[in-house]
Amino acid sequence: MKTQLIPTEQVKEAAAFIKKGGLVVFPTETVYGLGASAFNPVACARIYTAKGRPSDNPLIVHVSNEAQFSEVTGLLPPEAVALKKAFWPGPLSLVVPKNENLPEIVTAGLPTVAVRWPQSPVAQAFLESCGVPVAAPSANVSGAPSPTTFEMVKGAMLGRVDAILAGEDCAEGLESTIVGFVEGRAKILRPGSITPEQISAVLGCTPADLVYQPPTEGRPVSPGLKYTHYKPDATVKLFRSFSEIKLEEVHDHKVGLLLRGDAPTVPEGWEVLVFDDWKTYGKSLYSSFFDLDRVGCTLILAQLPEETGIGLAIANRLKKAAGV
Ligand code: TXA
Ligand code: MG
């Protein structure tokens, strides 16, 4: 398939593909999304094929106004209304009852739909132009890290989609925080850059109240949680402090090192990426994986943050990348 590359000023051209039932990759503040009209089941089926995504893993629907939001949702739990008001537009997805008119393929048969109103101006202009809610998972091939730069997205999606809307590097660089509701109470199904501390402040609960305990039997609330994710080609190993690394155990590898703070002295040939703070580390995590793979690293040593604030989301992605 020929993929058209479209500059950000020409969102209408990209939206025209969506209206015709096509697939368009577009930038958001979290990661690039692989979009199709949420009300076109044939187009949505093509998303699963383009990504190699298991058919039981539902899609997030992106909206850019209240009317679109009402088209895809049913009756909202009061806590969802409060979170929507506090954090939208922004990097938060809410899992709420689906509208009966929304095609089953979008939600993989679940009675709920994950919805997000992105903040990125390009995403908003694109969604406005589409005039329909747009179902869009992250624009990576299933299992790989989500693309956060135009370079990454071209590598992943050229030849698989009708068009790619070019954009700047994604401002957050980690997928949205997903909040679902269990008996009306908010639970974090996937941590992201909206933190438990921020959410609990809005709802008047504690961060611990937001911890989701998956049921021991039956279908999990978020099917995607069970799949392997975010894996670069290189093996990923985690450390908290650089002093934990035993050089004799890694000397067979071309090593990439990701850490926060000051650059340590390392053996010759290592690729070292140092970030000033965890926010920048998280924003650059997937593009760092991509860059280190590209220069031939076979082992990525990545520093693990404390699991509070943005550190929770970073640690979540790192542990999946490392398979721990
Ligand atoms: O930031 C993001 O959320 C990006 C951008 C493009 O918006 N999208 C994204 O989509 O990360 P995806 O498909 O890669 O991850 C969506 C996750 C999956 O783990 C899926 O299982 C879960 O959301 N999900 C979708 N619908 C759901 C539902 N009805 N109930 C529970 N989980 C759901
Ligand atoms: Mg994804």
GROMACS .gro file of C-alpha atoms and ligand atoms in nm:
model
  358
    1MET     CA    1   0.000   0.000   0.000
    2LYS     CA    2   0.126   0.348  -0.083
    3THR     CA    3   0.140   0.571   0.225
    4GLN     CA    4   0.101   0.944   0.174
    5LEU     CA    5   0.307   1.167   0.405
    6ILE     CA    6   0.105   1.477   0.492
    7PRO     CA    7   0.240   1.794   0.659
    8THR     CA    8   0.057   1.910   0.973
    9GLU     CA    9  -0.088   2.218   0.803
   10GLN     CA   10  -0.291   1.990   0.577
   11VAL     CA   11  -0.510   1.812   0.832
   12LYS     CA   12  -0.807   1.826   0.591
   13GLU     CA   13  -0.622   1.610   0.342
   14ALA     CA   14  -0.554   1.353   0.615
   15ALA     CA   15  -0.916   1.371   0.737
   16ALA     CA   16  -1.039   1.297   0.383
   17PHE     CA   17  -0.881   0.950   0.410
   18ILE     CA   18  -1.072   0.882   0.735
   19LYS     CA   19  -1.399   0.988   0.571
   20LYS     CA   20  -1.332   0.740   0.287
   21GLY     CA   21  -1.273   0.452   0.532
   22GLY     CA   22  -0.895   0.479   0.526
   23LEU     CA   23  -0.627   0.449   0.796
   24VAL     CA   24  -0.438   0.760   0.907
   25VAL     CA   25  -0.154   0.783   1.157
   26PHE     CA   26  -0.166   1.111   1.351
   27PRO     CA   27   0.033   1.270   1.635
   28THR     CA   28  -0.111   1.326   1.983
   29GLU     CA   29   0.058   1.462   2.297
   30THR     CA   30   0.110   1.105   2.423
   31VAL     CA   31   0.214   0.887   2.126
   32TYR     CA   32   0.117   0.862   1.759
   33GLY     CA   33  -0.221   0.695   1.699
   34LEU     CA   34  -0.332   0.470   1.411
   35GLY     CA   35  -0.681   0.597   1.335
   36ALA     CA   36  -0.998   0.500   1.149
   37SER     CA   37  -1.357   0.620   1.173
   38ALA     CA   38  -1.502   0.462   1.488
   39PHE     CA   39  -1.835   0.419   1.308
   40ASN     CA   40  -1.685   0.229   1.014
   41PRO     CA   41  -1.639  -0.135   1.126
   42VAL     CA   42  -1.457  -0.233   0.807
   43ALA     CA   43  -1.202   0.045   0.856
   44CYS     CA   44  -1.164  -0.051   1.223
   45ALA     CA   45  -1.098  -0.411   1.122
   46ARG     CA   46  -0.811  -0.282   0.907
   47ILE     CA   47  -0.651  -0.127   1.219
   48TYR     CA   48  -0.618  -0.472   1.376
   49THR     CA   49  -0.456  -0.608   1.057
   50ALA     CA   50  -0.217  -0.313   1.015
   51LYS     CA   51  -0.092  -0.351   1.374
   52GLY     CA   52  -0.106  -0.730   1.393
   53ARG     CA   53  -0.325  -0.669   1.699
   54PRO     CA   54  -0.517  -0.950   1.870
   55SER     CA   55  -0.888  -0.905   1.802
   56ASP     CA   56  -0.982  -0.917   2.172
   57ASN     CA   57  -0.786  -0.599   2.249
   58PRO     CA   58  -1.021  -0.297   2.220
   59LEU     CA   59  -0.936   0.045   2.072
   60ILE     CA   60  -0.938   0.392   2.231
   61VAL     CA   61  -1.182   0.634   2.068
   62HIS     CA   62  -1.061   0.993   2.021
   63VAL     CA   63  -1.305   1.282   2.029
   64SER     CA   64  -1.267   1.658   1.997
   65ASN     CA   65  -1.601   1.788   2.126
   66GLU     CA   66  -1.893   1.701   2.355
   67ALA     CA   67  -2.120   1.593   2.069
   68GLN     CA   68  -1.868   1.330   1.955
   69PHE     CA   69  -1.823   1.217   2.315
   70SER     CA   70  -2.200   1.159   2.350
   71GLU     CA   71  -2.208   0.965   2.023
   72VAL     CA   72  -1.978   0.697   2.162
   73THR     CA   73  -2.070   0.679   2.532
   74GLY     CA   74  -2.368   0.585   2.750
   75LEU     CA   75  -2.449   0.681   3.109
   76LEU     CA   76  -2.138   0.806   3.293
   77PRO     CA   77  -2.037   0.730   3.652
   78PRO     CA   78  -2.018   1.063   3.845
   79GLU     CA   79  -1.642   1.018   3.902
   80ALA     CA   80  -1.594   1.000   3.523
   81VAL     CA   81  -1.769   1.335   3.485
   82ALA     CA   82  -1.536   1.489   3.744
   83LEU     CA   83  -1.220   1.349   3.578
   84LYS     CA   84  -1.329   1.457   3.233
   85LYS     CA   85  -1.384   1.809   3.364
   86ALA     CA   86  -1.047   1.817   3.541
   87PHE     CA   87  -0.819   1.662   3.279
   88TRP     CA   88  -0.966   1.701   2.929
   89PRO     CA   89  -0.837   1.778   2.682
   90GLY     CA   90  -0.535   1.580   2.794
   91PRO     CA   91  -0.351   1.249   2.834
   92LEU     CA   92  -0.630   1.062   3.017
   93SER     CA   93  -0.855   0.786   2.874
   94LEU     CA   94  -1.178   0.700   3.053
   95VAL     CA   95  -1.337   0.356   3.026
   96VAL     CA   96  -1.713   0.417   3.047
   97PRO     CA   97  -2.031   0.244   2.923
   98LYS     CA   98  -2.039   0.241   2.542
   99ASN     CA   99  -2.311   0.387   2.326
  100GLU     CA  100  -2.522   0.108   2.176
  101ASN     CA  101  -2.460   0.250   1.826
  102LEU     CA  102  -2.082   0.216   1.850
  103PRO     CA  103  -1.967  -0.089   1.647
  104GLU     CA  104  -1.869  -0.394   1.856
  105ILE     CA  105  -1.531  -0.421   1.684
  106VAL     CA  106  -1.414  -0.096   1.848
  107THR     CA  107  -1.463  -0.233   2.198
  108ALA     CA  108  -1.383  -0.597   2.110
  109GLY     CA  109  -1.728  -0.690   2.233
  110LEU     CA  110  -1.696  -0.519   2.575
  111PRO     CA  111  -1.990  -0.316   2.710
  112THR     CA  112  -1.748  -0.027   2.780
  113VAL     CA  113  -1.547   0.207   2.559
  114ALA     CA  114  -1.215   0.382   2.630
  115VAL     CA  115  -1.243   0.748   2.524
  116ARG     CA  116  -0.990   1.029   2.509
  117TRP     CA  117  -0.999   1.396   2.414
  118PRO     CA  118  -0.639   1.477   2.320
  119GLN     CA  119  -0.475   1.808   2.390
  120SER     CA  120  -0.232   1.830   2.098
  121PRO     CA  121  -0.345   2.112   1.863
  122VAL     CA  122  -0.264   1.900   1.557
  123ALA     CA  123  -0.469   1.608   1.691
  124GLN     CA  124  -0.758   1.841   1.771
  125ALA     CA  125  -0.755   2.004   1.428
  126PHE     CA  126  -0.739   1.662   1.263
  127LEU     CA  127  -1.028   1.523   1.470
  128GLU     CA  128  -1.240   1.833   1.404
  129SER     CA  129  -1.179   1.788   1.031
  130CYS     CA  130  -1.267   1.419   1.045
  131GLY     CA  131  -1.607   1.512   1.188
  132VAL     CA  132  -1.638   1.163   1.341
  133PRO     CA  133  -1.491   1.000   1.651
  134VAL     CA  134  -1.166   0.827   1.555
  135ALA     CA  135  -1.070   0.487   1.696
  136ALA     CA  136  -0.692   0.476   1.736
  137PRO     CA  137  -0.453   0.248   1.918
  138SER     CA  138  -0.087   0.345   1.942
  139ALA     CA  139   0.071   0.336   1.594
  140ASN     CA  140   0.323   0.059   1.662
  141VAL     CA  141   0.324  -0.296   1.537
  142SER     CA  142   0.178  -0.501   1.825
  143GLY     CA  143   0.431  -0.556   2.104
  144ALA     CA  144   0.680  -0.287   1.998
  145PRO     CA  145   0.725   0.050   2.173
  146SER     CA  146   0.475   0.320   2.070
  147PRO     CA  147   0.610   0.574   1.821
  148THR     CA  148   0.670   0.921   1.962
  149THR     CA  149   0.856   1.079   1.668
  150PHE     CA  150   0.789   1.107   1.296
  151GLU     CA  151   1.100   0.896   1.226
  152MET     CA  152   0.972   0.614   1.446
  153VAL     CA  153   0.625   0.619   1.299
  154LYS     CA  154   0.755   0.606   0.944
  155GLY     CA  155   0.966   0.304   1.036
  156ALA     CA  156   0.665   0.127   1.186
  157MET     CA  157   0.380   0.220   0.954
  158LEU     CA  158   0.503   0.303   0.604
  159GLY     CA  159   0.320   0.072   0.361
  160ARG     CA  160   0.062  -0.032   0.623
  161VAL     CA  161  -0.162   0.277   0.627
  162ASP     CA  162  -0.310   0.525   0.377
  163ALA     CA  163  -0.150   0.836   0.526
  164ILE     CA  164   0.076   0.964   0.802
  165LEU     CA  165   0.016   1.312   0.937
  166ALA     CA  166   0.362   1.440   1.026
  167GLY     CA  167   0.407   1.607   1.361
  168GLU     CA  168   0.650   1.724   1.623
  169ASP     CA  169   0.783   1.480   1.880
  170CYS     CA  170   0.504   1.383   2.119
  171ALA     CA  171   0.514   1.610   2.424
  172GLU     CA  172   0.441   1.340   2.685
  173GLY     CA  173   0.595   1.041   2.509
  174LEU     CA  174   0.407   0.780   2.718
  175GLU     CA  175   0.056   0.648   2.646
  176SER     CA  176  -0.238   0.805   2.829
  177THR     CA  177  -0.338   0.715   3.183
  178ILE     CA  178  -0.638   0.481   3.155
  179VAL     CA  179  -0.902   0.502   3.427
  180GLY     CA  180  -1.187   0.250   3.451
  181PHE     CA  181  -1.466   0.224   3.707
  182VAL     CA  182  -1.533  -0.072   3.932
  183GLU     CA  183  -1.868  -0.036   4.107
  184GLY     CA  184  -1.854   0.334   4.019
  185ARG     CA  185  -1.512   0.391   4.177
  186ALA     CA  186  -1.217   0.503   3.964
  187LYS     CA  187  -0.929   0.259   3.919
  188ILE     CA  188  -0.610   0.316   3.720
  189LEU     CA  189  -0.587   0.042   3.455
  190ARG     CA  190  -0.270   0.183   3.295
  191PRO     CA  191  -0.054   0.452   3.458
  192GLY     CA  192   0.044   0.753   3.246
  193SER     CA  193   0.150   1.113   3.282
  194ILE     CA  194  -0.168   1.207   3.471
  195THR     CA  195  -0.060   1.068   3.807
  196PRO     CA  196  -0.252   0.888   4.086
  197GLU     CA  197  -0.173   1.188   4.307
  198GLN     CA  198  -0.345   1.424   4.060
  199ILE     CA  199  -0.647   1.197   4.016
  200SER     CA  200  -0.696   1.134   4.387
  201ALA     CA  201  -0.681   1.510   4.452
  202VAL     CA  202  -0.978   1.558   4.217
  203LEU     CA  203  -1.181   1.266   4.355
  204GLY     CA  204  -1.106   1.324   4.722
  205CYS     CA  205  -0.959   0.976   4.773
  206THR     CA  206  -0.605   0.846   4.827
  207PRO     CA  207  -0.370   0.719   4.551
  208ALA     CA  208  -0.399   0.373   4.711
  209ASP     CA  209  -0.778   0.376   4.649
  210LEU     CA  210  -0.705   0.396   4.275
  211VAL     CA  211  -0.505   0.072   4.262
  212TYR     CA  212  -0.682  -0.182   4.043
  213GLN     CA  213  -0.691  -0.544   4.167
  214PRO     CA  214  -0.757  -0.767   3.864
  215PRO     CA  215  -1.017  -1.040   3.926
  216THR     CA  216  -0.863  -1.382   3.988
  217GLU     CA  217  -1.093  -1.544   3.730
  218GLY     CA  218  -1.293  -1.438   3.425
  219ARG     CA  219  -1.208  -1.180   3.163
  220PRO     CA  220  -0.975  -0.898   3.278
  221VAL     CA  221  -1.122  -0.546   3.276
  222SER     CA  222  -0.852  -0.428   3.034
  223PRO     CA  223  -0.764  -0.702   2.786
  224GLY     CA  224  -0.452  -0.520   2.665
  225LEU     CA  225  -0.289  -0.554   3.006
  226LYS     CA  226  -0.211  -0.920   2.944
  227TYR     CA  227  -0.008  -0.867   2.626
  228THR     CA  228   0.368  -0.813   2.601
  229HIS     CA  229   0.442  -0.452   2.521
  230TYR     CA  230   0.700  -0.186   2.462
  231LYS     CA  231   0.985  -0.421   2.373
  232PRO     CA  232   1.279  -0.287   2.172
  233ASP     CA  233   1.495  -0.535   1.976
  234ALA     CA  234   1.769  -0.513   2.237
  235THR     CA  235   1.733  -0.693   2.569
  236VAL     CA  236   1.636  -0.451   2.847
  237LYS     CA  237   1.779  -0.482   3.199
  238LEU     CA  238   1.681  -0.252   3.482
  239PHE     CA  239   1.881  -0.097   3.765
  240ARG     CA  240   1.814   0.162   4.035
  241SER     CA  241   2.168   0.277   4.096
  242PHE     CA  242   2.458   0.258   3.848
  243SER     CA  243   2.671   0.087   4.114
  244GLU     CA  244   2.452  -0.227   4.076
  245ILE     CA  245   2.585  -0.291   3.724
  246LYS     CA  246   2.848  -0.562   3.706
  247LEU     CA  247   3.063  -0.478   3.405
  248GLU     CA  248   3.189  -0.834   3.367
  249GLU     CA  249   2.829  -0.948   3.307
  250VAL     CA  250   2.766  -0.712   3.018
  251HIS     CA  251   3.098  -0.701   2.834
  252ASP     CA  252   2.976  -0.926   2.548
  253HIS     CA  253   2.718  -0.667   2.452
  254LYS     CA  254   2.700  -0.337   2.276
  255VAL     CA  255   2.546  -0.151   2.567
  256GLY     CA  256   2.304   0.141   2.567
  257LEU     CA  257   2.262   0.318   2.900
  258LEU     CA  258   1.958   0.527   2.996
  259LEU     CA  259   1.973   0.721   3.317
  260ARG     CA  260   1.868   1.030   3.504
  261GLY     CA  261   2.118   1.269   3.657
  262ASP     CA  262   2.490   1.283   3.585
  263ALA     CA  263   2.674   1.070   3.329
  264PRO     CA  264   2.892   0.805   3.500
  265THR     CA  265   3.225   0.689   3.363
  266VAL     CA  266   3.152   0.392   3.135
  267PRO     CA  267   3.355   0.150   2.921
  268GLU     CA  268   3.442   0.263   2.570
  269GLY     CA  269   3.178   0.199   2.306
  270TRP     CA  270   2.874   0.237   2.530
  271GLU     CA  271   2.596   0.465   2.411
  272VAL     CA  272   2.488   0.684   2.702
  273LEU     CA  273   2.166   0.887   2.715
  274VAL     CA  274   2.133   1.104   3.025
  275PHE     CA  275   1.822   1.299   3.123
  276ASP     CA  276   1.786   1.587   3.370
  277ASP     CA  277   1.462   1.464   3.527
  278TRP     CA  278   1.214   1.174   3.510
  279LYS     CA  279   0.965   1.373   3.301
  280THR     CA  280   1.220   1.412   3.019
  281TYR     CA  281   1.333   1.053   3.067
  282GLY     CA  282   0.972   0.934   3.020
  283LYS     CA  283   0.915   1.159   2.723
  284SER     CA  284   1.225   1.020   2.551
  285LEU     CA  285   1.196   0.658   2.662
  286TYR     CA  286   1.057   0.505   2.342
  287SER     CA  287   1.262   0.720   2.105
  288SER     CA  288   1.572   0.624   2.307
  289PHE     CA  289   1.486   0.255   2.261
  290PHE     CA  290   1.448   0.323   1.889
  291ASP     CA  291   1.777   0.513   1.862
  292LEU     CA  292   1.971   0.254   2.063
  293ASP     CA  293   1.830  -0.028   1.849
  294ARG     CA  294   1.930   0.164   1.538
  295VAL     CA  295   2.293   0.200   1.644
  296GLY     CA  296   2.307  -0.174   1.710
  297CYS     CA  297   2.285  -0.196   2.090
  298THR     CA  298   2.212  -0.551   2.202
  299LEU     CA  299   2.158  -0.463   2.569
  300ILE     CA  300   1.985  -0.157   2.711
  301LEU     CA  301   2.052  -0.084   3.076
  302ALA     CA  302   1.773   0.143   3.196
  303GLN     CA  303   1.741   0.318   3.531
  304LEU     CA  304   1.418   0.245   3.718
  305PRO     CA  305   1.252   0.534   3.904
  306GLU     CA  306   1.063   0.521   4.233
  307GLU     CA  307   0.701   0.430   4.159
  308THR     CA  308   0.536   0.757   4.251
  309GLY     CA  309   0.419   1.043   4.028
  310ILE     CA  310   0.535   1.002   3.669
  311GLY     CA  311   0.775   0.731   3.796
  312LEU     CA  312   0.482   0.489   3.819
  313ALA     CA  313   0.415   0.505   3.443
  314ILE     CA  314   0.784   0.489   3.351
  315ALA     CA  315   0.844   0.188   3.578
  316ASN     CA  316   0.535   0.017   3.432
  317ARG     CA  317   0.666   0.050   3.075
  318LEU     CA  318   1.023  -0.041   3.170
  319LYS     CA  319   0.917  -0.357   3.350
  320LYS     CA  320   0.715  -0.470   3.049
  321ALA     CA  321   1.006  -0.389   2.817
  322ALA     CA  322   1.234  -0.593   3.041
  323GLY     CA  323   0.976  -0.873   3.078
  324VAL     CA  324   0.977  -0.857   3.459
  325TXA     O1  325  -0.216   0.767   2.467
  325TXA     C1  326  -0.285   0.676   2.425
  325TXA     O2  327  -0.371   0.620   2.496
  325TXA     C2  328  -0.263   0.631   2.281
  325TXA     C3  329  -0.298   0.747   2.188
  325TXA     C4  330  -0.292   0.711   2.043
  325TXA     O3  331  -0.422   0.800   2.223
  325TXA     N1  332  -0.339   0.513   2.251
  325TXA     C5  333  -0.309   0.392   2.303
  325TXA     O4  334  -0.390   0.291   2.257
  325TXA     O5  335  -0.217   0.373   2.379
  325TXA     P1  336  -0.356   0.136   2.275
  325TXA     O6  337  -0.458   0.067   2.193
  325TXA     O7  338  -0.217   0.110   2.240
  325TXA     O8  339  -0.385   0.106   2.423
  325TXA     C6  340  -0.519   0.105   2.465
  325TXA     C7  341  -0.535   0.022   2.586
  325TXA     C8  342  -0.525  -0.126   2.560
  325TXA     O9  343  -0.446  -0.185   2.662
  325TXA     C9  344  -0.669  -0.174   2.568
  325TXA    O10  345  -0.681  -0.304   2.616
  325TXA    C10  346  -0.728  -0.072   2.666
  325TXA    O11  347  -0.668   0.047   2.633
  325TXA     N2  348  -0.874  -0.057   2.643
  325TXA    C11  349  -0.935  -0.010   2.533
  325TXA     N3  350  -1.068  -0.017   2.548
  325TXA    C12  351  -1.092  -0.067   2.670
  325TXA    C13  352  -1.209  -0.099   2.744
  325TXA     N4  353  -1.330  -0.083   2.694
  325TXA     N5  354  -1.194  -0.150   2.868
  325TXA    C14  355  -1.071  -0.168   2.920
  325TXA     N6  356  -0.957  -0.141   2.855
  325TXA    C15  357  -0.966  -0.092   2.732
  326MG      MG  358  -0.039   0.038   2.244
   0.00000   0.00000   0.00000
